[in-house]
mmCIF file of C-alpha atoms and ligand atoms in Angstrom:
data_model
loop_
_atom_site.group_PDB
_atom_site.id
_atom_site.type_symbol
_atom_site.label_atom_id
_atom_site.label_comp_id
_atom_site.label_asym_id
_atom_site.label_seq_id
_atom_site.Cartn_x
_atom_site.Cartn_y
_atom_site.Cartn_z
ATOM 1 C CA MET H 1 -38.008 5.762 -12.621
ATOM 2 C CA GLN H 2 -38.443 3.670 -9.540
ATOM 3 C CA ASP H 3 -36.414 6.205 -7.668
ATOM 4 C CA LYS H 4 -38.711 9.030 -8.834
ATOM 5 C CA GLU H 5 -41.751 7.184 -7.577
ATOM 6 C CA LEU H 6 -40.051 6.605 -4.274
ATOM 7 C CA LYS H 7 -39.207 10.284 -4.040
ATOM 8 C CA SER H 8 -42.714 11.535 -4.638
ATOM 9 C CA GLY H 9 -44.245 8.891 -2.375
ATOM 10 C CA SER H 10 -45.442 9.837 1.078
ATOM 11 C CA GLU H 11 -43.390 7.140 2.794
ATOM 12 C CA LYS H 12 -40.046 8.615 1.896
ATOM 13 C CA PRO H 13 -37.942 8.570 5.056
ATOM 14 C CA ALA H 14 -36.927 11.993 6.279
ATOM 15 C CA LYS H 15 -33.208 11.544 6.007
ATOM 16 C CA LEU H 16 -30.418 12.665 3.749
ATOM 17 C CA ARG H 17 -28.140 10.313 1.866
ATOM 18 C CA LEU H 18 -24.709 11.956 1.734
ATOM 19 C CA ALA H 19 -22.094 10.684 -0.710
ATOM 20 C CA ILE H 20 -18.444 11.165 0.237
ATOM 21 C CA GLN H 21 -15.201 9.870 -1.271
ATOM 22 C CA LYS H 22 -14.558 6.265 -0.242
ATOM 23 C CA SER H 23 -10.815 6.771 0.163
ATOM 24 C CA GLY H 24 -8.402 9.396 -1.058
ATOM 25 C CA ARG H 25 -7.619 13.012 -0.435
ATOM 26 C CA LEU H 26 -11.123 14.098 0.548
ATOM 27 C CA TYR H 27 -12.000 11.213 2.853
ATOM 28 C CA ASP H 28 -10.340 12.272 6.131
ATOM 29 C CA ASP H 29 -11.453 15.892 5.920
ATOM 30 C CA SER H 30 -15.032 14.894 5.012
ATOM 31 C CA ILE H 31 -15.251 12.636 8.062
ATOM 32 C CA ARG H 32 -13.591 15.267 10.262
ATOM 33 C CA LEU H 33 -16.071 17.936 9.156
ATOM 34 C CA LEU H 34 -19.015 15.678 9.975
ATOM 35 C CA LYS H 35 -17.545 14.953 13.408
ATOM 36 C CA GLU H 36 -17.000 18.656 14.033
ATOM 37 C CA CYS H 37 -20.671 19.108 13.137
ATOM 38 C CA GLY H 38 -21.477 16.708 15.969
ATOM 39 C CA ILE H 39 -22.534 13.904 13.619
ATOM 40 C CA ASP H 40 -21.592 10.507 14.978
ATOM 41 C CA ILE H 41 -20.531 8.024 12.311
ATOM 42 C CA SER H 42 -18.465 5.691 14.421
ATOM 43 C CA ASN H 43 -19.537 2.622 12.412
ATOM 44 C CA GLY H 44 -17.095 0.670 10.237
ATOM 45 C CA VAL H 45 -15.447 2.283 7.254
ATOM 46 C CA ASN H 46 -15.012 -0.617 4.849
ATOM 47 C CA LYS H 47 -18.634 -0.542 3.850
ATOM 48 C CA LEU H 48 -20.606 0.966 1.058
ATOM 49 C CA LYS H 49 -22.759 2.889 3.503
ATOM 50 C CA THR H 50 -23.284 3.676 7.145
ATOM 51 C CA GLU H 51 -25.803 5.575 9.209
ATOM 52 C CA ALA H 52 -25.191 8.411 11.668
ATOM 53 C CA SER H 53 -26.489 7.555 15.124
ATOM 54 C CA ASN H 54 -27.555 11.074 16.121
ATOM 55 C CA PHE H 55 -28.509 12.868 12.880
ATOM 56 C CA PRO H 56 -30.799 11.796 10.001
ATOM 57 C CA ILE H 57 -27.939 11.179 7.604
ATOM 58 C CA GLU H 58 -26.839 8.055 5.801
ATOM 59 C CA LEU H 59 -23.323 8.064 4.379
ATOM 60 C CA TYR H 60 -22.464 6.493 1.024
ATOM 61 C CA PHE H 61 -18.787 5.859 0.266
ATOM 62 C CA LEU H 62 -18.065 6.286 -3.450
ATOM 63 C CA ARG H 63 -15.357 7.172 -5.939
ATOM 64 C CA ASP H 64 -15.270 10.960 -6.131
ATOM 65 C CA ASP H 65 -15.815 10.929 -9.924
ATOM 66 C CA ASP H 66 -19.139 9.134 -9.484
ATOM 67 C CA ILE H 67 -20.581 11.468 -6.840
ATOM 68 C CA PRO H 68 -22.096 14.126 -9.192
ATOM 69 C CA GLN H 69 -23.914 11.434 -11.194
ATOM 70 C CA TYR H 70 -25.311 9.733 -8.087
ATOM 71 C CA VAL H 71 -26.523 13.084 -6.754
ATOM 72 C CA GLU H 72 -28.081 14.037 -10.105
ATOM 73 C CA ASP H 73 -29.885 10.681 -10.227
ATOM 74 C CA GLY H 74 -31.099 11.014 -6.647
ATOM 75 C CA VAL H 75 -29.357 7.833 -5.512
ATOM 76 C CA ALA H 76 -27.631 10.161 -3.055
ATOM 77 C CA ASP H 77 -29.317 13.421 -1.993
ATOM 78 C CA ILE H 78 -26.174 15.431 -1.331
ATOM 79 C CA GLY H 79 -22.431 14.968 -1.766
ATOM 80 C CA PHE H 80 -19.052 16.347 -0.756
ATOM 81 C CA VAL H 81 -16.851 16.586 -3.854
ATOM 82 C CA GLY H 82 -14.186 18.774 -5.467
ATOM 83 C CA GLU H 83 -15.365 21.638 -7.692
ATOM 84 C CA ASN H 84 -12.970 20.282 -10.332
ATOM 85 C CA VAL H 85 -15.031 17.085 -10.546
ATOM 86 C CA VAL H 86 -18.391 18.913 -10.398
ATOM 87 C CA TYR H 87 -17.555 21.257 -13.276
ATOM 88 C CA GLU H 88 -15.853 18.553 -15.348
ATOM 89 C CA LYS H 89 -18.823 16.196 -15.069
ATOM 90 C CA LYS H 90 -21.404 18.909 -15.843
ATOM 91 C CA LYS H 91 -24.206 17.109 -14.014
ATOM 92 C CA LYS H 92 -27.470 18.807 -13.111
ATOM 93 C CA VAL H 93 -26.884 19.385 -9.406
ATOM 94 C CA ILE H 94 -27.010 22.440 -7.164
ATOM 95 C CA VAL H 95 -23.549 23.570 -6.045
ATOM 96 C CA GLY H 96 -23.641 25.028 -2.536
ATOM 97 C CA GLU H 97 -21.419 25.692 0.466
ATOM 98 C CA LYS H 98 -17.641 25.612 -0.010
ATOM 99 C CA LEU H 99 -16.239 23.291 2.640
ATOM 100 C CA GLY H 100 -12.759 24.782 3.119
ATOM 101 C CA PHE H 101 -10.700 21.648 2.381
ATOM 102 C CA GLY H 102 -9.411 19.760 -0.686
ATOM 103 C CA LYS H 103 -7.976 23.018 -1.997
ATOM 104 C CA CYS H 104 -6.061 22.774 -5.250
ATOM 105 C CA ARG H 105 -5.877 24.399 -8.656
ATOM 106 C CA LEU H 106 -6.270 23.018 -12.136
ATOM 107 C CA CYS H 107 -3.224 24.266 -14.019
ATOM 108 C CA ILE H 108 -1.617 24.142 -17.384
ATOM 109 C CA ALA H 109 2.066 23.294 -17.150
ATOM 110 C CA ILE H 110 4.747 23.322 -19.817
ATOM 111 C CA ARG H 111 8.383 22.185 -19.900
ATOM 112 C CA LYS H 112 10.581 24.177 -17.520
ATOM 113 C CA GLY H 113 12.961 25.420 -20.212
ATOM 114 C CA GLU H 114 10.237 26.898 -22.443
ATOM 115 C CA THR H 115 9.095 30.510 -22.493
ATOM 116 C CA TYR H 116 5.346 30.922 -22.143
ATOM 117 C CA THR H 117 3.943 33.689 -24.295
ATOM 118 C CA GLY H 118 0.280 33.469 -23.231
ATOM 119 C CA PRO H 119 -2.524 31.078 -24.212
ATOM 120 C CA THR H 120 -1.601 31.230 -27.910
ATOM 121 C CA PHE H 121 1.551 29.318 -26.941
ATOM 122 C CA LEU H 122 -0.732 26.273 -26.755
ATOM 123 C CA ASP H 123 -2.155 26.700 -30.266
ATOM 124 C CA LYS H 124 -1.862 23.511 -32.354
ATOM 125 C CA THR H 125 -0.080 21.646 -29.548
ATOM 126 C CA ARG H 126 -1.037 18.495 -27.638
ATOM 127 C CA ILE H 127 -2.298 18.831 -24.064
ATOM 128 C CA ALA H 128 -2.580 15.777 -21.812
ATOM 129 C CA THR H 129 -5.242 15.934 -19.088
ATOM 130 C CA SER H 130 -7.891 14.089 -17.103
ATOM 131 C CA TYR H 131 -10.106 17.189 -17.450
ATOM 132 C CA PRO H 132 -11.016 17.416 -21.163
ATOM 133 C CA VAL H 133 -14.220 19.400 -20.581
ATOM 134 C CA LEU H 134 -12.558 22.121 -18.513
ATOM 135 C CA VAL H 135 -9.546 22.299 -20.830
ATOM 136 C CA GLU H 136 -11.810 22.554 -23.893
ATOM 137 C CA ALA H 137 -13.705 25.426 -22.238
ATOM 138 C CA PHE H 138 -10.422 27.217 -21.534
ATOM 139 C CA LEU H 139 -9.268 26.725 -25.141
ATOM 140 C CA GLN H 140 -12.552 27.973 -26.540
ATOM 141 C CA LYS H 141 -12.534 31.033 -24.289
ATOM 142 C CA ASN H 142 -9.109 31.879 -25.649
ATOM 143 C CA GLN H 143 -9.989 30.908 -29.236
ATOM 144 C CA ILE H 144 -7.285 28.283 -29.438
ATOM 145 C CA THR H 145 -7.305 24.918 -31.131
ATOM 146 C CA ALA H 146 -5.227 22.237 -29.488
ATOM 147 C CA GLU H 147 -5.351 18.470 -29.358
ATOM 148 C CA ILE H 148 -6.564 17.169 -26.019
ATOM 149 C CA HIS H 149 -5.199 13.781 -24.959
ATOM 150 C CA GLU H 150 -7.382 12.410 -22.228
ATOM 151 C CA ILE H 151 -5.476 10.224 -19.780
ATOM 152 C CA SER H 152 -6.717 9.108 -16.423
ATOM 153 C CA GLY H 153 -3.603 9.151 -14.244
ATOM 154 C CA SER H 154 0.060 10.230 -14.048
ATOM 155 C CA VAL H 155 -0.615 13.082 -16.434
ATOM 156 C CA GLU H 156 2.619 14.792 -15.408
ATOM 157 C CA ILE H 157 4.798 12.234 -17.203
ATOM 158 C CA ALA H 158 3.154 12.827 -20.605
ATOM 159 C CA PRO H 159 5.564 15.523 -21.901
ATOM 160 C CA GLY H 160 8.577 13.462 -20.748
ATOM 161 C CA ILE H 161 7.532 10.423 -22.763
ATOM 162 C CA GLY H 162 6.586 12.471 -25.803
ATOM 163 C CA LEU H 163 2.835 11.943 -25.507
ATOM 164 C CA ALA H 164 2.041 15.640 -25.201
ATOM 165 C CA ASP H 165 3.615 19.112 -25.254
ATOM 166 C CA SER H 166 1.951 20.296 -22.076
ATOM 167 C CA ILE H 167 -0.423 19.069 -19.401
ATOM 168 C CA CYS H 168 -3.422 20.324 -17.471
ATOM 169 C CA ASP H 169 -3.622 18.780 -14.020
ATOM 170 C CA LEU H 170 -4.441 19.423 -10.366
ATOM 171 C CA VAL H 171 -1.705 21.057 -8.351
ATOM 172 C CA SER H 172 -1.458 21.913 -4.687
ATOM 173 C CA SER H 173 2.226 22.446 -3.827
ATOM 174 C CA GLY H 174 3.654 22.184 -7.336
ATOM 175 C CA SER H 175 6.372 19.706 -6.280
ATOM 176 C CA THR H 176 5.107 16.932 -8.597
ATOM 177 C CA LEU H 177 5.361 19.300 -11.568
ATOM 178 C CA PHE H 178 8.818 20.409 -10.543
ATOM 179 C CA MET H 179 10.053 16.830 -10.198
ATOM 180 C CA ASN H 180 8.837 16.127 -13.722
ATOM 181 C CA GLY H 181 10.615 19.106 -15.253
ATOM 182 C CA LEU H 182 7.431 21.152 -15.695
ATOM 183 C CA LYS H 183 6.287 24.631 -14.675
ATOM 184 C CA GLU H 184 2.837 26.085 -14.094
ATOM 185 C CA VAL H 185 1.744 28.755 -16.593
ATOM 186 C CA GLU H 186 -2.052 29.071 -16.317
ATOM 187 C CA THR H 187 -4.614 28.366 -13.612
ATOM 188 C CA ILE H 188 -7.884 27.395 -15.233
ATOM 189 C CA LEU H 189 -9.795 26.646 -12.018
ATOM 190 C CA GLU H 190 -9.307 27.244 -8.285
ATOM 191 C CA SER H 191 -10.995 24.315 -6.606
ATOM 192 C CA GLN H 192 -12.014 23.071 -3.187
ATOM 193 C CA CYS H 193 -14.455 20.545 -1.827
ATOM 194 C CA VAL H 194 -18.077 21.711 -2.031
ATOM 195 C CA LEU H 195 -21.469 20.481 -0.993
ATOM 196 C CA ILE H 196 -23.653 19.511 -3.930
ATOM 197 C CA GLN H 197 -27.344 18.797 -3.772
ATOM 198 C CA ASN H 198 -29.976 16.997 -5.825
ATOM 199 C CA ARG H 199 -32.460 19.388 -7.449
ATOM 200 C CA ASN H 200 -35.583 17.619 -6.179
ATOM 201 C CA LEU H 201 -35.193 17.326 -2.441
ATOM 202 C CA SER H 202 -38.366 17.186 -0.365
ATOM 203 C CA GLU H 203 -39.289 19.909 2.125
ATOM 204 C CA GLU H 204 -38.248 17.658 4.978
ATOM 205 C CA GLN H 205 -34.914 16.886 3.373
ATOM 206 C CA ILE H 206 -34.272 20.585 2.802
ATOM 207 C CA GLN H 207 -34.909 21.181 6.488
ATOM 208 C CA ILE H 208 -32.331 18.544 7.403
ATOM 209 C CA LEU H 209 -29.935 20.020 4.857
ATOM 210 C CA ASN H 210 -30.377 23.498 6.346
ATOM 211 C CA ARG H 211 -29.543 22.108 9.795
ATOM 212 C CA LEU H 212 -26.400 20.534 8.352
ATOM 213 C CA ILE H 213 -25.412 23.736 6.513
ATOM 214 C CA PHE H 214 -25.926 25.768 9.696
ATOM 215 C CA ARG H 215 -23.527 23.441 11.535
ATOM 216 C CA ILE H 216 -20.972 23.531 8.701
ATOM 217 C CA GLN H 217 -21.047 27.338 8.670
ATOM 218 C CA SER H 218 -20.568 27.456 12.454
ATOM 219 C CA VAL H 219 -17.550 25.146 12.212
ATOM 220 C CA LYS H 220 -16.067 27.198 9.345
ATOM 221 C CA LYS H 221 -16.568 30.504 11.171
ATOM 222 C CA ALA H 222 -14.932 29.094 14.297
ATOM 223 C CA LYS H 223 -11.885 28.043 12.262
ATOM 224 C CA ASN H 224 -11.485 31.573 10.916
ATOM 225 C CA ASN H 225 -11.595 33.140 14.376
ATOM 226 C CA LYS H 226 -9.672 32.988 17.644
ATOM 227 C CA TYR H 227 -10.780 33.813 21.156
ATOM 228 C CA ILE H 228 -8.419 36.239 22.867
ATOM 229 C CA LEU H 229 -8.022 37.056 26.572
ATOM 230 C CA LEU H 230 -5.626 39.686 27.880
ATOM 231 C CA ASN H 231 -4.860 41.901 30.825
ATOM 232 C CA ALA H 232 -5.061 45.621 30.122
ATOM 233 C CA PRO H 233 -3.913 48.560 32.219
ATOM 234 C CA ASN H 234 -7.001 50.716 32.899
ATOM 235 C CA ASN H 235 -5.197 53.869 31.794
ATOM 236 C CA ASN H 236 -4.940 52.451 28.262
ATOM 237 C CA LEU H 237 -8.164 50.432 28.255
ATOM 238 C CA GLU H 238 -9.956 52.539 25.639
ATOM 239 C CA LYS H 239 -7.087 52.273 23.168
ATOM 240 C CA ILE H 240 -6.919 48.483 23.661
ATOM 241 C CA ILE H 241 -10.689 48.076 23.252
ATOM 242 C CA SER H 242 -10.578 50.088 20.020
ATOM 243 C CA LEU H 243 -8.128 47.529 18.588
ATOM 244 C CA LEU H 244 -10.510 44.632 19.206
ATOM 245 C CA PRO H 245 -13.409 44.327 16.767
ATOM 246 C CA GLY H 246 -15.099 41.394 18.528
ATOM 247 C CA MET H 247 -18.490 39.922 17.694
ATOM 248 C CA LYS H 248 -20.253 42.861 19.351
ATOM 249 C CA SER H 249 -17.877 44.608 21.733
ATOM 250 C CA PRO H 250 -15.266 43.067 24.019
ATOM 251 C CA THR H 251 -16.110 41.819 27.500
ATOM 252 C CA VAL H 252 -14.245 43.837 30.157
ATOM 253 C CA LEU H 253 -13.942 42.522 33.732
ATOM 254 C CA PRO H 254 -12.030 44.145 36.617
ATOM 255 C CA LEU H 255 -8.992 42.203 37.840
ATOM 256 C CA ALA H 256 -8.285 41.716 41.554
ATOM 257 C CA GLN H 257 -5.155 43.805 41.035
ATOM 258 C CA GLU H 258 -6.060 47.501 41.197
ATOM 259 C CA GLY H 259 -5.772 49.427 37.909
ATOM 260 C CA TRP H 260 -6.042 46.386 35.599
ATOM 261 C CA SER H 261 -8.870 44.739 33.639
ATOM 262 C CA SER H 262 -9.325 41.442 31.862
ATOM 263 C CA VAL H 263 -10.500 41.858 28.255
ATOM 264 C CA HIS H 264 -12.059 39.039 26.180
ATOM 265 C CA SER H 265 -12.814 39.200 22.483
ATOM 266 C CA VAL H 266 -12.803 37.378 19.143
ATOM 267 C CA LEU H 267 -10.233 38.024 16.418
ATOM 268 C CA LYS H 268 -10.203 37.026 12.771
ATOM 269 C CA GLU H 269 -7.377 34.676 11.822
ATOM 270 C CA ASN H 270 -6.130 36.935 8.997
ATOM 271 C CA GLU H 271 -5.852 40.123 11.107
ATOM 272 C CA PHE H 272 -4.576 38.269 14.132
ATOM 273 C CA TRP H 273 -0.794 39.014 14.165
ATOM 274 C CA ASP H 274 -1.190 42.693 13.288
ATOM 275 C CA ILE H 275 -3.582 43.229 16.151
ATOM 276 C CA ILE H 276 -1.522 41.235 18.657
ATOM 277 C CA GLU H 277 1.500 43.451 17.931
ATOM 278 C CA GLN H 278 -0.537 46.616 18.444
ATOM 279 C CA LEU H 279 -2.023 45.244 21.657
ATOM 280 C CA LYS H 280 1.445 44.592 23.079
ATOM 281 C CA GLU H 281 2.570 48.090 22.126
ATOM 282 C CA SER H 282 -0.471 49.440 23.980
ATOM 283 C CA GLY H 283 0.525 47.713 27.219
ATOM 284 C CA ALA H 284 -1.594 44.536 27.036
ATOM 285 C CA GLU H 285 -0.111 41.656 29.040
ATOM 286 C CA GLY H 286 -0.764 37.968 29.565
ATOM 287 C CA ILE H 287 -2.326 37.564 26.123
ATOM 288 C CA LEU H 288 -3.959 34.166 25.651
ATOM 289 C CA VAL H 289 -5.249 33.042 22.252
ATOM 290 C CA ILE H 290 -7.607 30.086 22.218
ATOM 291 C CA PRO H 291 -9.115 28.148 19.289
ATOM 292 C CA ILE H 292 -12.885 28.297 19.039
ATOM 293 C CA GLU H 293 -14.718 25.033 18.496
ATOM 294 C CA LYS H 294 -18.054 26.340 17.195
ATOM 295 C CA MET H 295 -19.212 29.869 16.510
ATOM 296 C CA ILE H 296 -22.950 30.539 16.450
ATOM 297 C CA VAL H 297 -23.844 34.027 15.311
HETATM 298 P P1 ATP C 1 -11.066 8.168 -6.485
HETATM 299 O O1 ATP C 1 -10.544 6.791 -6.265
HETATM 300 O O2 ATP C 1 -12.124 8.539 -5.486
HETATM 301 O O3 ATP C 1 -11.471 8.433 -7.908
HETATM 302 P P2 ATP C 1 -8.912 10.046 -7.077
HETATM 303 O O4 ATP C 1 -7.613 9.349 -7.243
HETATM 304 O O5 ATP C 1 -9.648 10.555 -8.275
HETATM 305 O O6 ATP C 1 -9.854 9.142 -6.135
HETATM 306 P P3 ATP C 1 -7.748 11.922 -5.159
HETATM 307 O O7 ATP C 1 -6.336 11.983 -5.656
HETATM 308 O O8 ATP C 1 -8.018 11.295 -3.834
HETATM 309 O O9 ATP C 1 -8.781 11.325 -6.225
HETATM 310 O O10 ATP C 1 -8.298 13.431 -5.159
HETATM 311 C C1 ATP C 1 -9.611 13.718 -4.850
HETATM 312 C C2 ATP C 1 -9.831 15.206 -4.937
HETATM 313 O O11 ATP C 1 -8.969 15.886 -4.035
HETATM 314 C C3 ATP C 1 -9.539 15.853 -6.261
HETATM 315 O O12 ATP C 1 -10.584 15.676 -7.208
HETATM 316 C C4 ATP C 1 -9.402 17.321 -5.855
HETATM 317 O O13 ATP C 1 -10.694 17.905 -5.715
HETATM 318 C C5 ATP C 1 -8.769 17.220 -4.479
HETATM 319 N N1 ATP C 1 -7.327 17.574 -4.436
HETATM 320 C C6 ATP C 1 -6.743 18.434 -3.561
HETATM 321 N N2 ATP C 1 -5.441 18.564 -3.792
HETATM 322 C C7 ATP C 1 -5.141 17.791 -4.822
HETATM 323 C C8 ATP C 1 -3.922 17.505 -5.518
HETATM 324 N N3 ATP C 1 -2.758 18.068 -5.208
HETATM 325 N N4 ATP C 1 -3.979 16.614 -6.518
HETATM 326 C C9 ATP C 1 -5.126 15.998 -6.828
HETATM 327 N N5 ATP C 1 -6.302 16.268 -6.198
HETATM 328 C C10 ATP C 1 -6.325 17.138 -5.221
HETATM 329 ZN ZN1 ZN C 2 -11.384 10.230 -8.836
#
């Protein structure tokens, strides 16, 4: 209530309170992203909160599970948190930009020796998980009844100690499952860290948020692209230019050596190797590929 009054009051400071994970898998990447966005948070880490020196953001360090609740309540205005947590907690927050880190999948895994016959395999069995809401939704979608055992950690040992027949847990490489004699049979959610936002931000806060989102998008675009420089023989220049999509069209500059040009362009990470091979076949030489720090389009 007090918070509501504060929010609608005219003295509300124009800043955003951003909740990130205090320590754990999302911490380093959250801090790195903010730094790449040019936000200076060089203050101490072992605190509950800290302020950026050059951007109207205050950072709150919290357990990831608590972030959706704090953002719903308006104690924090925005948060960086895994989609798995957001959808499990079912809080009333706006889910926005995907942040490109903390990637994992929420999977059902069964004992290695068993043969999975589809979701009905799970009917009338016991599933151990820390994600009862998401598992229940999966079961309902597939019209299955199973017993959900909610446990908060080390879910992967549950079948081994006879607590459950299968598990539903987060997986990135799958090595933890393998070491526990389990195999993945269903993915119920592909997850990554996302930006969530309180539903009642002020105009001023939305403006700050839009500035932050613009920076995040520029950092993400830069990561998906490479800057390329190469020397091209003029007699094959047109062919080489046609291979380079670029942001608009490539920059072409004459080289001091007669008959050659320097070509500069931008390539997408996923089409990168294919294009490099074709460029070499077309006579391109001295190819340099450089990471891009920010990309403003
Ligand atoms: P906290 O103390 O903040 O509650 P935690 O132990 O719940 O931490 P972490 O293990 O640090 O959480 O994971 C945080 C988030 O990282 C997960 O909710 C998920 O979004 C993401 N993540 C990415 N890969 C994995 C993985 N292989 N296993 C677990 N989480 C992963
Ligand atoms: Zn947690």
